[in-house]
mmCIF file of C-alpha atoms in Angstrom:
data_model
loop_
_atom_site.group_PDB
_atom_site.id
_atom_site.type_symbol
_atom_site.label_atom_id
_atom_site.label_comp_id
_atom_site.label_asym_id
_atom_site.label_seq_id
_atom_site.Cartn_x
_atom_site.Cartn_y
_atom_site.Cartn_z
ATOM 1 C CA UNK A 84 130.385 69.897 67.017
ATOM 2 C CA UNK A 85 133.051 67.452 66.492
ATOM 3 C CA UNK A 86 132.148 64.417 68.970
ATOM 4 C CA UNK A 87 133.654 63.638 72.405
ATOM 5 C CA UNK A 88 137.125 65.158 73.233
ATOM 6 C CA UNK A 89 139.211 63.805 76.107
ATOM 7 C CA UNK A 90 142.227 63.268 77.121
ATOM 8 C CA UNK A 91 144.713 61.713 79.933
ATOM 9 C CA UNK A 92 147.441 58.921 80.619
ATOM 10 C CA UNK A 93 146.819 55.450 78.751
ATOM 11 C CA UNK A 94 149.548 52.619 79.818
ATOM 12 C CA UNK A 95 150.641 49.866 78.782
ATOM 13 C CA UNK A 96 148.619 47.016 80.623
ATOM 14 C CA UNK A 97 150.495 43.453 81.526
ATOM 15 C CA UNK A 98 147.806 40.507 82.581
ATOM 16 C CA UNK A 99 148.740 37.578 83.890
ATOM 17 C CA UNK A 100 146.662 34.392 82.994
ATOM 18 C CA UNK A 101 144.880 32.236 85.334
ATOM 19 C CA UNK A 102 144.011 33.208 89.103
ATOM 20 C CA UNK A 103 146.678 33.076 91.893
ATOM 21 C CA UNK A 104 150.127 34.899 92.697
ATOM 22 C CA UNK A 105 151.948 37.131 90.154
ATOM 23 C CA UNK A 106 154.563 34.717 90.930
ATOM 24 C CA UNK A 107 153.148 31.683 89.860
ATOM 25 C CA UNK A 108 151.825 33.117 86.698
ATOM 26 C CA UNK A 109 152.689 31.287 83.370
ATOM 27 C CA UNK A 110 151.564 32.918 80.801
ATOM 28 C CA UNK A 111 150.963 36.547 79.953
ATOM 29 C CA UNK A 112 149.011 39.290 77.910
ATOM 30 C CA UNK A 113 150.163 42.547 76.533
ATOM 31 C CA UNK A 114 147.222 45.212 76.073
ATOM 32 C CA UNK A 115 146.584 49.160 77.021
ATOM 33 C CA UNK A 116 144.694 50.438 79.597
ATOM 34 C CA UNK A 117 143.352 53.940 80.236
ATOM 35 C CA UNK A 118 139.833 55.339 81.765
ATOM 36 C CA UNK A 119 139.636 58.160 79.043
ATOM 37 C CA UNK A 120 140.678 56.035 76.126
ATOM 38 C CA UNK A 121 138.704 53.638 77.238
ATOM 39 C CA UNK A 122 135.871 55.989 77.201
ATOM 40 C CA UNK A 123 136.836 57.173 73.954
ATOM 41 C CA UNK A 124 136.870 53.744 72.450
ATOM 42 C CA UNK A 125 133.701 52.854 74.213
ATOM 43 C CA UNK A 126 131.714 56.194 71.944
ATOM 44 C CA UNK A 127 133.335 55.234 69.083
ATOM 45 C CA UNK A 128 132.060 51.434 69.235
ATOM 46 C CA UNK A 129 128.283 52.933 69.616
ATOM 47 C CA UNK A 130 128.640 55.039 66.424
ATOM 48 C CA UNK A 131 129.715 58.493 67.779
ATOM 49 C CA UNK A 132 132.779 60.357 67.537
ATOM 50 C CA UNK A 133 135.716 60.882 69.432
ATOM 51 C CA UNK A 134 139.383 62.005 69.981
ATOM 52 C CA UNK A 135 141.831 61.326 72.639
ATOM 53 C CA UNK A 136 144.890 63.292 73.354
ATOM 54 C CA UNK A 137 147.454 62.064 75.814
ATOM 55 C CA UNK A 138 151.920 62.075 76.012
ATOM 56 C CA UNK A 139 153.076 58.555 74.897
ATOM 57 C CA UNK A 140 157.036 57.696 74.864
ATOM 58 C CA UNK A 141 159.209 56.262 71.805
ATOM 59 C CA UNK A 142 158.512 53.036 72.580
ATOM 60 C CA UNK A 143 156.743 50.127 71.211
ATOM 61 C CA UNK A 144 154.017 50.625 74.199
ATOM 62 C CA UNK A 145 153.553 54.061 72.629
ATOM 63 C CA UNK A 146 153.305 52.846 69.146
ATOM 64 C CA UNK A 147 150.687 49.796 70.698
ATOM 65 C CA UNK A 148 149.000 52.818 71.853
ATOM 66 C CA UNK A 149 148.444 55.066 68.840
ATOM 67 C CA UNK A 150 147.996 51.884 66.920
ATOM 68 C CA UNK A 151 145.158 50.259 68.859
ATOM 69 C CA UNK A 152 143.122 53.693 69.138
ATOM 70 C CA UNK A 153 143.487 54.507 65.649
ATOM 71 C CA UNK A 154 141.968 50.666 65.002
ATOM 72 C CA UNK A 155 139.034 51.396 67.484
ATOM 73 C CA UNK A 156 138.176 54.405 65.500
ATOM 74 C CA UNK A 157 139.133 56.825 67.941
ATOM 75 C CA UNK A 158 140.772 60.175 66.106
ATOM 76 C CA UNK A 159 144.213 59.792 68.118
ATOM 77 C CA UNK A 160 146.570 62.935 69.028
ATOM 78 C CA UNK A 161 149.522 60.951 70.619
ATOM 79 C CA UNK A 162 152.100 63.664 72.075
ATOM 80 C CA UNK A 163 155.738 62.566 71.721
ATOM 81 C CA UNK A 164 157.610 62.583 74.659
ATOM 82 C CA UNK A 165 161.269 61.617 75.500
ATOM 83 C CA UNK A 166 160.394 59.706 78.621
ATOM 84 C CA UNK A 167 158.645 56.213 78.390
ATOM 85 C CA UNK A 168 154.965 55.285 78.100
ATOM 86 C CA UNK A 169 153.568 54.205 81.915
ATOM 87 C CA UNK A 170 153.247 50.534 82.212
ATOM 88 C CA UNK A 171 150.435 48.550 84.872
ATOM 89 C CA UNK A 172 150.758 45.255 85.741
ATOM 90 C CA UNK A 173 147.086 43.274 86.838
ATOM 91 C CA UNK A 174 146.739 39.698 88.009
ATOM 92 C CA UNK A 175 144.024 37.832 90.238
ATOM 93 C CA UNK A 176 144.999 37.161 93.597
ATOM 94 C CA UNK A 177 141.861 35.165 94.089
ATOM 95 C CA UNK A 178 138.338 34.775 92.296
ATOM 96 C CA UNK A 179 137.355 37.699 94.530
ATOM 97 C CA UNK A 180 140.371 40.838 94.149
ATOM 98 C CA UNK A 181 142.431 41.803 91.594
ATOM 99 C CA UNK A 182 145.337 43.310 92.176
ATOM 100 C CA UNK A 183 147.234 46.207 90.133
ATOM 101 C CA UNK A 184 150.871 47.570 90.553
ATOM 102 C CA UNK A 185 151.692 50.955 88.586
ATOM 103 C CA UNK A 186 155.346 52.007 86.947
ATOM 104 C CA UNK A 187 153.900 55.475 85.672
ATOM 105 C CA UNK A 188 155.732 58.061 87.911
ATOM 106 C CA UNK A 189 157.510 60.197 85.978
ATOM 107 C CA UNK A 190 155.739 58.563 82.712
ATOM 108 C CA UNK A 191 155.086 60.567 79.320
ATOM 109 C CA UNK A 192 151.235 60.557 80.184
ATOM 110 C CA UNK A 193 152.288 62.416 83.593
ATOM 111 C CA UNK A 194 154.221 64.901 81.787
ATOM 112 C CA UNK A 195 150.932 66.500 80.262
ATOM 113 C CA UNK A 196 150.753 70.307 80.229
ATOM 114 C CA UNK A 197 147.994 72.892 79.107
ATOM 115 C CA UNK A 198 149.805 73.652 76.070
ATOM 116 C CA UNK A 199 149.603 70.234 74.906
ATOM 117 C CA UNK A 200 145.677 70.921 74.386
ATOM 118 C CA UNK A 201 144.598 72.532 71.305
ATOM 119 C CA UNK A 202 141.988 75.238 72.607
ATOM 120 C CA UNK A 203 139.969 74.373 68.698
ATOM 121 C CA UNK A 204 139.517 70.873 70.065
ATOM 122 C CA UNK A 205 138.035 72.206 73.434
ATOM 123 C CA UNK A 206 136.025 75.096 71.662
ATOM 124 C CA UNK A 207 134.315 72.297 68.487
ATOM 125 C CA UNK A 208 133.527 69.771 70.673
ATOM 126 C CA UNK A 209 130.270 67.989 71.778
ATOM 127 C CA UNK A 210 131.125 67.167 74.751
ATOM 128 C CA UNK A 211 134.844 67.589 76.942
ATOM 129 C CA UNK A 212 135.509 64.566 79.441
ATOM 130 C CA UNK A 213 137.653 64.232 82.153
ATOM 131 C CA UNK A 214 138.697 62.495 85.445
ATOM 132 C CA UNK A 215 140.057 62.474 88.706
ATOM 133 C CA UNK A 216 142.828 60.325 87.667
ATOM 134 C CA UNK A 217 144.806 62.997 85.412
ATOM 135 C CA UNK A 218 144.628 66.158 87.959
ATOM 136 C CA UNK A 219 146.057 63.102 90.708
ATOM 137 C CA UNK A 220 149.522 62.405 87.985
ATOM 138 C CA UNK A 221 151.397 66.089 88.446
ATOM 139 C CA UNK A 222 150.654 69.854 88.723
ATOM 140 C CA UNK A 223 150.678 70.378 84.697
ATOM 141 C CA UNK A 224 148.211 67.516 84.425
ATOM 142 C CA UNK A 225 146.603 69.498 86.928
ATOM 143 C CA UNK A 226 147.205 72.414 85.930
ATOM 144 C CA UNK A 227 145.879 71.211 81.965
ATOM 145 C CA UNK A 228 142.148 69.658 83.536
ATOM 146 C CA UNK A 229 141.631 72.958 84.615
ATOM 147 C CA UNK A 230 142.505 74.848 81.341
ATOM 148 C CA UNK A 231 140.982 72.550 79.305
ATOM 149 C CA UNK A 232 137.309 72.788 81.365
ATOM 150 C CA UNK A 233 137.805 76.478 81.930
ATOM 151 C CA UNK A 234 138.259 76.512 77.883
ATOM 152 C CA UNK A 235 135.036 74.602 77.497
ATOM 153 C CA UNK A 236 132.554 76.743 79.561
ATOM 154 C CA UNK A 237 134.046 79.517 77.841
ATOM 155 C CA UNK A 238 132.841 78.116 74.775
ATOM 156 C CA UNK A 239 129.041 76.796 75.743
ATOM 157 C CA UNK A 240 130.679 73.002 75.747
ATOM 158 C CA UNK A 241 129.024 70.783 78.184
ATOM 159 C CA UNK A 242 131.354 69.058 80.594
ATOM 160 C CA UNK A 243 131.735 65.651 81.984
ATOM 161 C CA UNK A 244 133.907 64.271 84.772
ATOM 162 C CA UNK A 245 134.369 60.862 86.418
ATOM 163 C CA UNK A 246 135.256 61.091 89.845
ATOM 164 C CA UNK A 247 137.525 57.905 89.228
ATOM 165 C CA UNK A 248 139.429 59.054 92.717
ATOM 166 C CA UNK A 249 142.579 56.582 92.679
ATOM 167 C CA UNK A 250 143.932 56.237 96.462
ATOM 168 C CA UNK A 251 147.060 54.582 95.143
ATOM 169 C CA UNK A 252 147.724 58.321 93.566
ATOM 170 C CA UNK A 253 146.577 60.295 96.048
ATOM 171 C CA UNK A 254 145.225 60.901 99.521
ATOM 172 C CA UNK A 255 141.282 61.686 100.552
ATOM 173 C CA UNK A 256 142.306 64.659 102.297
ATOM 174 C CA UNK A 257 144.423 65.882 98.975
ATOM 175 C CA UNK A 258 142.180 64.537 96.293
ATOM 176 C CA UNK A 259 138.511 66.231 98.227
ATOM 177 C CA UNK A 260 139.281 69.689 97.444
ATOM 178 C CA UNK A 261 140.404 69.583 94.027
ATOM 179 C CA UNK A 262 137.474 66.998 92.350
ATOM 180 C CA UNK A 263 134.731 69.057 94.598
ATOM 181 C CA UNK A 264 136.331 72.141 92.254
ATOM 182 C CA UNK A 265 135.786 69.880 89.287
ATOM 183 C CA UNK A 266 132.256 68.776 89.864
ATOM 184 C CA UNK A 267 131.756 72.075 90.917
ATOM 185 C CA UNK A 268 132.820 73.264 87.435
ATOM 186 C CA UNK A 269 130.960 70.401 85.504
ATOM 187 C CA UNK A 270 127.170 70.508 83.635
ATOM 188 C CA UNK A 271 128.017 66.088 83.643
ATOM 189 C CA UNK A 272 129.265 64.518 86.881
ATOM 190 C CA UNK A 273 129.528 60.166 87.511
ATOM 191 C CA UNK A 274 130.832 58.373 90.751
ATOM 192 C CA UNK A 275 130.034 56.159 92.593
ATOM 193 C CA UNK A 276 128.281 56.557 96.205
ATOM 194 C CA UNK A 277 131.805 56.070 97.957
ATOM 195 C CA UNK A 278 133.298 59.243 95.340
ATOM 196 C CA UNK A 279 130.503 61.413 96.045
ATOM 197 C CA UNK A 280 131.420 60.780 99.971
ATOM 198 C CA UNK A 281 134.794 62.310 99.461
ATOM 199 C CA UNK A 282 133.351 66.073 99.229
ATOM 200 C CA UNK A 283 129.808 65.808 99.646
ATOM 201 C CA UNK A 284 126.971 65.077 103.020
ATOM 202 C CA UNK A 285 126.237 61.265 102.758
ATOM 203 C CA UNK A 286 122.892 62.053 103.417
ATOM 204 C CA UNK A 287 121.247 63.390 99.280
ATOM 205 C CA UNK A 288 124.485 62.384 97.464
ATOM 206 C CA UNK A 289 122.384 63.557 94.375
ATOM 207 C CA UNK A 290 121.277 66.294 95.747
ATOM 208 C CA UNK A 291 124.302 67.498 97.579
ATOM 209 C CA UNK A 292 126.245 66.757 94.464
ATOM 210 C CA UNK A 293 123.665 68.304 91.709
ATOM 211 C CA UNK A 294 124.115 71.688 94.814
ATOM 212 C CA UNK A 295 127.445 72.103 93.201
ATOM 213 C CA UNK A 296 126.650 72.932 89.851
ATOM 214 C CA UNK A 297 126.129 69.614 87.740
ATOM 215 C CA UNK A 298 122.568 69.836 85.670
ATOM 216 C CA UNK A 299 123.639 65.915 85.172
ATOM 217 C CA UNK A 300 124.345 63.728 88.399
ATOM 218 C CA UNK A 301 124.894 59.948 88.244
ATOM 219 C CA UNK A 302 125.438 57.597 90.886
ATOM 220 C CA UNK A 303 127.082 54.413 89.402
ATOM 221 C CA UNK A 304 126.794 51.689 91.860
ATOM 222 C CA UNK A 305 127.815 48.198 90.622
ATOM 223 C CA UNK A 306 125.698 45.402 91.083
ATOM 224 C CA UNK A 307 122.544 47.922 92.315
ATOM 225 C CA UNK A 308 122.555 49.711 88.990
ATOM 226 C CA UNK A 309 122.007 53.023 89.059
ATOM 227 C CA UNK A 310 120.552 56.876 90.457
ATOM 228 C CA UNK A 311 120.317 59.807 88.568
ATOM 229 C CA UNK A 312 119.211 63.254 88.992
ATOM 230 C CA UNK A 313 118.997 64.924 85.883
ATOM 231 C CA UNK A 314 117.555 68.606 84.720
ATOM 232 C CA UNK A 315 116.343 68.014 88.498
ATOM 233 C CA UNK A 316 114.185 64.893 87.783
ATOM 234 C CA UNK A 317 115.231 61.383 89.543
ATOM 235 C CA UNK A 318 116.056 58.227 87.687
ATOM 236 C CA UNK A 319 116.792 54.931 88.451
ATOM 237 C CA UNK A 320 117.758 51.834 86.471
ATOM 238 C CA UNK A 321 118.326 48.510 87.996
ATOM 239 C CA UNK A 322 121.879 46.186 86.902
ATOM 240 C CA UNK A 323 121.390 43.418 84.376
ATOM 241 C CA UNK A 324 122.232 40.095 85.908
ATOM 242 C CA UNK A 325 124.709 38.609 84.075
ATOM 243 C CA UNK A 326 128.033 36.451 84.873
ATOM 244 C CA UNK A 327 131.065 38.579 86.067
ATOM 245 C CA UNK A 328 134.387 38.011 84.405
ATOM 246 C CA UNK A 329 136.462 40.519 84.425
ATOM 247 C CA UNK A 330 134.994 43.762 86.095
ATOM 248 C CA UNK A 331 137.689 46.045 85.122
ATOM 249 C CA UNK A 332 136.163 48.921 82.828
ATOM 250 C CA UNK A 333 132.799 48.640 83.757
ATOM 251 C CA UNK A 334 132.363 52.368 84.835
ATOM 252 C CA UNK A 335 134.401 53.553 82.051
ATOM 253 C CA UNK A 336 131.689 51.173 79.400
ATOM 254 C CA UNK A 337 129.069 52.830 81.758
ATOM 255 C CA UNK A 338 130.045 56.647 80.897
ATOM 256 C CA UNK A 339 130.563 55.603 77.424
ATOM 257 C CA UNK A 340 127.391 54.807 77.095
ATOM 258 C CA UNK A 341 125.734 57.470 78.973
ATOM 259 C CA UNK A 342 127.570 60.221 76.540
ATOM 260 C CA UNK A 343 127.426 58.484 73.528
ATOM 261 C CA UNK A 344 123.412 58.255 73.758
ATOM 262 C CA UNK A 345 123.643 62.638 74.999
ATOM 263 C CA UNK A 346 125.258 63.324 71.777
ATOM 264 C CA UNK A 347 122.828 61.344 69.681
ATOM 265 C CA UNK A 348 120.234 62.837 71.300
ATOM 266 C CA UNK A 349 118.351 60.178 73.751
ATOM 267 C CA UNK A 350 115.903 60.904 76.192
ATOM 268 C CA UNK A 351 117.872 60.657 80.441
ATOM 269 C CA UNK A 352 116.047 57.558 81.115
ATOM 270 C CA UNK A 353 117.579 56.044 77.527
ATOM 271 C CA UNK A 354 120.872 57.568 78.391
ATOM 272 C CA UNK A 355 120.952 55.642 81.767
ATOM 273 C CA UNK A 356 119.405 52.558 80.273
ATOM 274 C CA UNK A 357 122.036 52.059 77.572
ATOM 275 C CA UNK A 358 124.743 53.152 80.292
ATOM 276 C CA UNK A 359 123.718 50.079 82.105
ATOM 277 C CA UNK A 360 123.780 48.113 79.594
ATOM 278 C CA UNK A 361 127.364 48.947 78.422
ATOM 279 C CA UNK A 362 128.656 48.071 81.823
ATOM 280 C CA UNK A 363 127.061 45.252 82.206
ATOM 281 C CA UNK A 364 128.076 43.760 78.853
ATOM 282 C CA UNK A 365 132.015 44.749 79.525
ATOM 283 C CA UNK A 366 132.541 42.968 82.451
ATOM 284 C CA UNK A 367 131.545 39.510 80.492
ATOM 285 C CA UNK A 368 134.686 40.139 78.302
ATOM 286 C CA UNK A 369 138.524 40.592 79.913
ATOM 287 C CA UNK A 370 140.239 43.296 79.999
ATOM 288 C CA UNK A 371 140.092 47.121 80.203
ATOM 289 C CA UNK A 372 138.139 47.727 76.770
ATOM 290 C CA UNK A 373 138.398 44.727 74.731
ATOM 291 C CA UNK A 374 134.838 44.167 75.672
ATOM 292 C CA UNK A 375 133.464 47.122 75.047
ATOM 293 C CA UNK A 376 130.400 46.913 73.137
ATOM 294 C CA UNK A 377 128.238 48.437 69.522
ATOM 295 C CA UNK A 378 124.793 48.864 68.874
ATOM 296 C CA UNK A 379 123.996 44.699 68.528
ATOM 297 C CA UNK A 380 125.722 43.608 70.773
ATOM 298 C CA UNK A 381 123.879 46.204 73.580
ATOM 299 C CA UNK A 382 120.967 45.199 72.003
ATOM 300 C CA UNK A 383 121.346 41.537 72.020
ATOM 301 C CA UNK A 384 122.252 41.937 76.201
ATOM 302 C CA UNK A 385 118.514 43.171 76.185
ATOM 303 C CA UNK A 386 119.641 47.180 76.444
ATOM 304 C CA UNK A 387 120.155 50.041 74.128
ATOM 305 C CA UNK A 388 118.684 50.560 70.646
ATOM 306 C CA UNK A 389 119.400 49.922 67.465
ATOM 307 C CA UNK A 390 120.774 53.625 66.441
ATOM 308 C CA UNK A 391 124.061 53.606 64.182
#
């Protein structure tokens, strides 16, 4: 088994300093920004191994994008694609909301299709990851989640989705049927309560959820910390306090964490305890995965061990 493999759209991500209107901002940062390569990135910084695939355009965003994966230690199959790399641009409104406007339709990352994935990759891995955000970009990103999870199974490889449901990319009523399908088809399955809400009775969101198929059912819920049921035993682990920056990647940090610790080998309660602890320690740190963290710093936040 090879590590983690996912794969999806990573942008180009525009920040704009300070807190107020885009059109007062000054000053500016140029990142990238991308739930599964931030995922990625987050299992490489703990000492495991991954790959991320996704379409990227010939353009310096693409280039930013290959190089600053490669640099995280992330084993990087960048697709070219004649179209340009999507773009996001984030600022503060107030203390309280962020804001983000998108320029990804029509994007290289959209453009994925299933014979972009490389059915070894799918068939050697420890674990395959996806999201609700790439089936929500077109019907061959669609159309590739499906392949690439059907591939999987196929081959005895665990599973994992984020439910990561987007409303800016598609409706409830649209969005429902197609990640209850996923979870459905998953052994590893995070959201948070609000997700689970889409497609399942509000009343056992574990339960409801773990009904569809998942052996591995996590509830990520902010500041509360989180539920689990796993192999049909329930877990929870309470949030670290610690002072909120930037919040922006906390739930990808989270999975990270969760997934890096299944491939090493850690005990549920572990799992979620070092999950926790991820999240908790990105949103001190800016930015989409700039903060994620290794094995010290997790431990020095009081969470995780000390496993390279």
């Amino acid at each position: 088994m090879t590590g983690l493999f996912t794969f999806g759209e990573t942008m180009g991500l525009v920040v704009a300093d300070g807190i107020g209107p885009l059109t007062y901002a000054r000053g500016f940062s140029f990142g990238i920004g991308g739930a599964e390569s931030n995922v990625a990135i987050g299992v490489a910084r703990l000492g495991g191994e991954s790959c991320w695939l996704g379409r990227v355009g010939p353009d310096a965003t693409g280039a930013l994008i290959r190089s600053r994966l490669e640099a995280a230690g992330v084993r990087t199959i960048a697709v070219p694609d004649p179209t340009f790399t999507g773009l996001m641009v984030r600022y503060r409104r107030s203390g309280e909301f962020a804001h983000v406007d998108y320029h990804r339709a029509g994007s290289a990352g959209s453009r994925l299709n299933p014979a972009d994935l490389p059915p070894s990759e799918l068939r050697e891995a420890a674990v395959v990851h996806v999201t609700g955000i790439t089936p929500a970009l077109s019907e061959t990103c669609r159309a590739a989640v499906f392949q690439a999870v059907e591939t999987a199974r196929d081959a005895g490889v665990p599973v994992s989705i984020d439910v990561n449901y987007r409303a800016k990319l598609w409706s409830r009523f649209d969005a429902a049927p197609v990640l209850r399908d996923l979870v459905g088809l998953a052994d590893i399955v995070f959201a948070s309560p609000d997700e689970a809400a889409l497609f399942v009775d509000e009343d056992d969101l574990l339960g409801n959820l773990a009904k569809l198929g998942p052996a591995e059912v996590i509830l990520k819920d902010g500041g509360k910390g989180c539920v689990a049921q796993i192999g049909g035993e329930r877990h929870a682990v309470p949030a670290l306090p610690v002072t909120v920056i930037d919040p922006v990647g906390a739930g990808d940090a989270f999975v990270a964490g969760y997934l890096a610790d299944r491939m090493a080998g850690a005990a549920p309660e572990q799992r979620l305890t070092t999950a926790i602890a991820a999240g908790a320690f990105a949103v001190t740190v800016s930015g989409d995965c700039e903060g994620l963290p290794d094995r010290a710093e997790l431990a020095a936040l009081g969470g995780g061990d000390l496993r390279r």
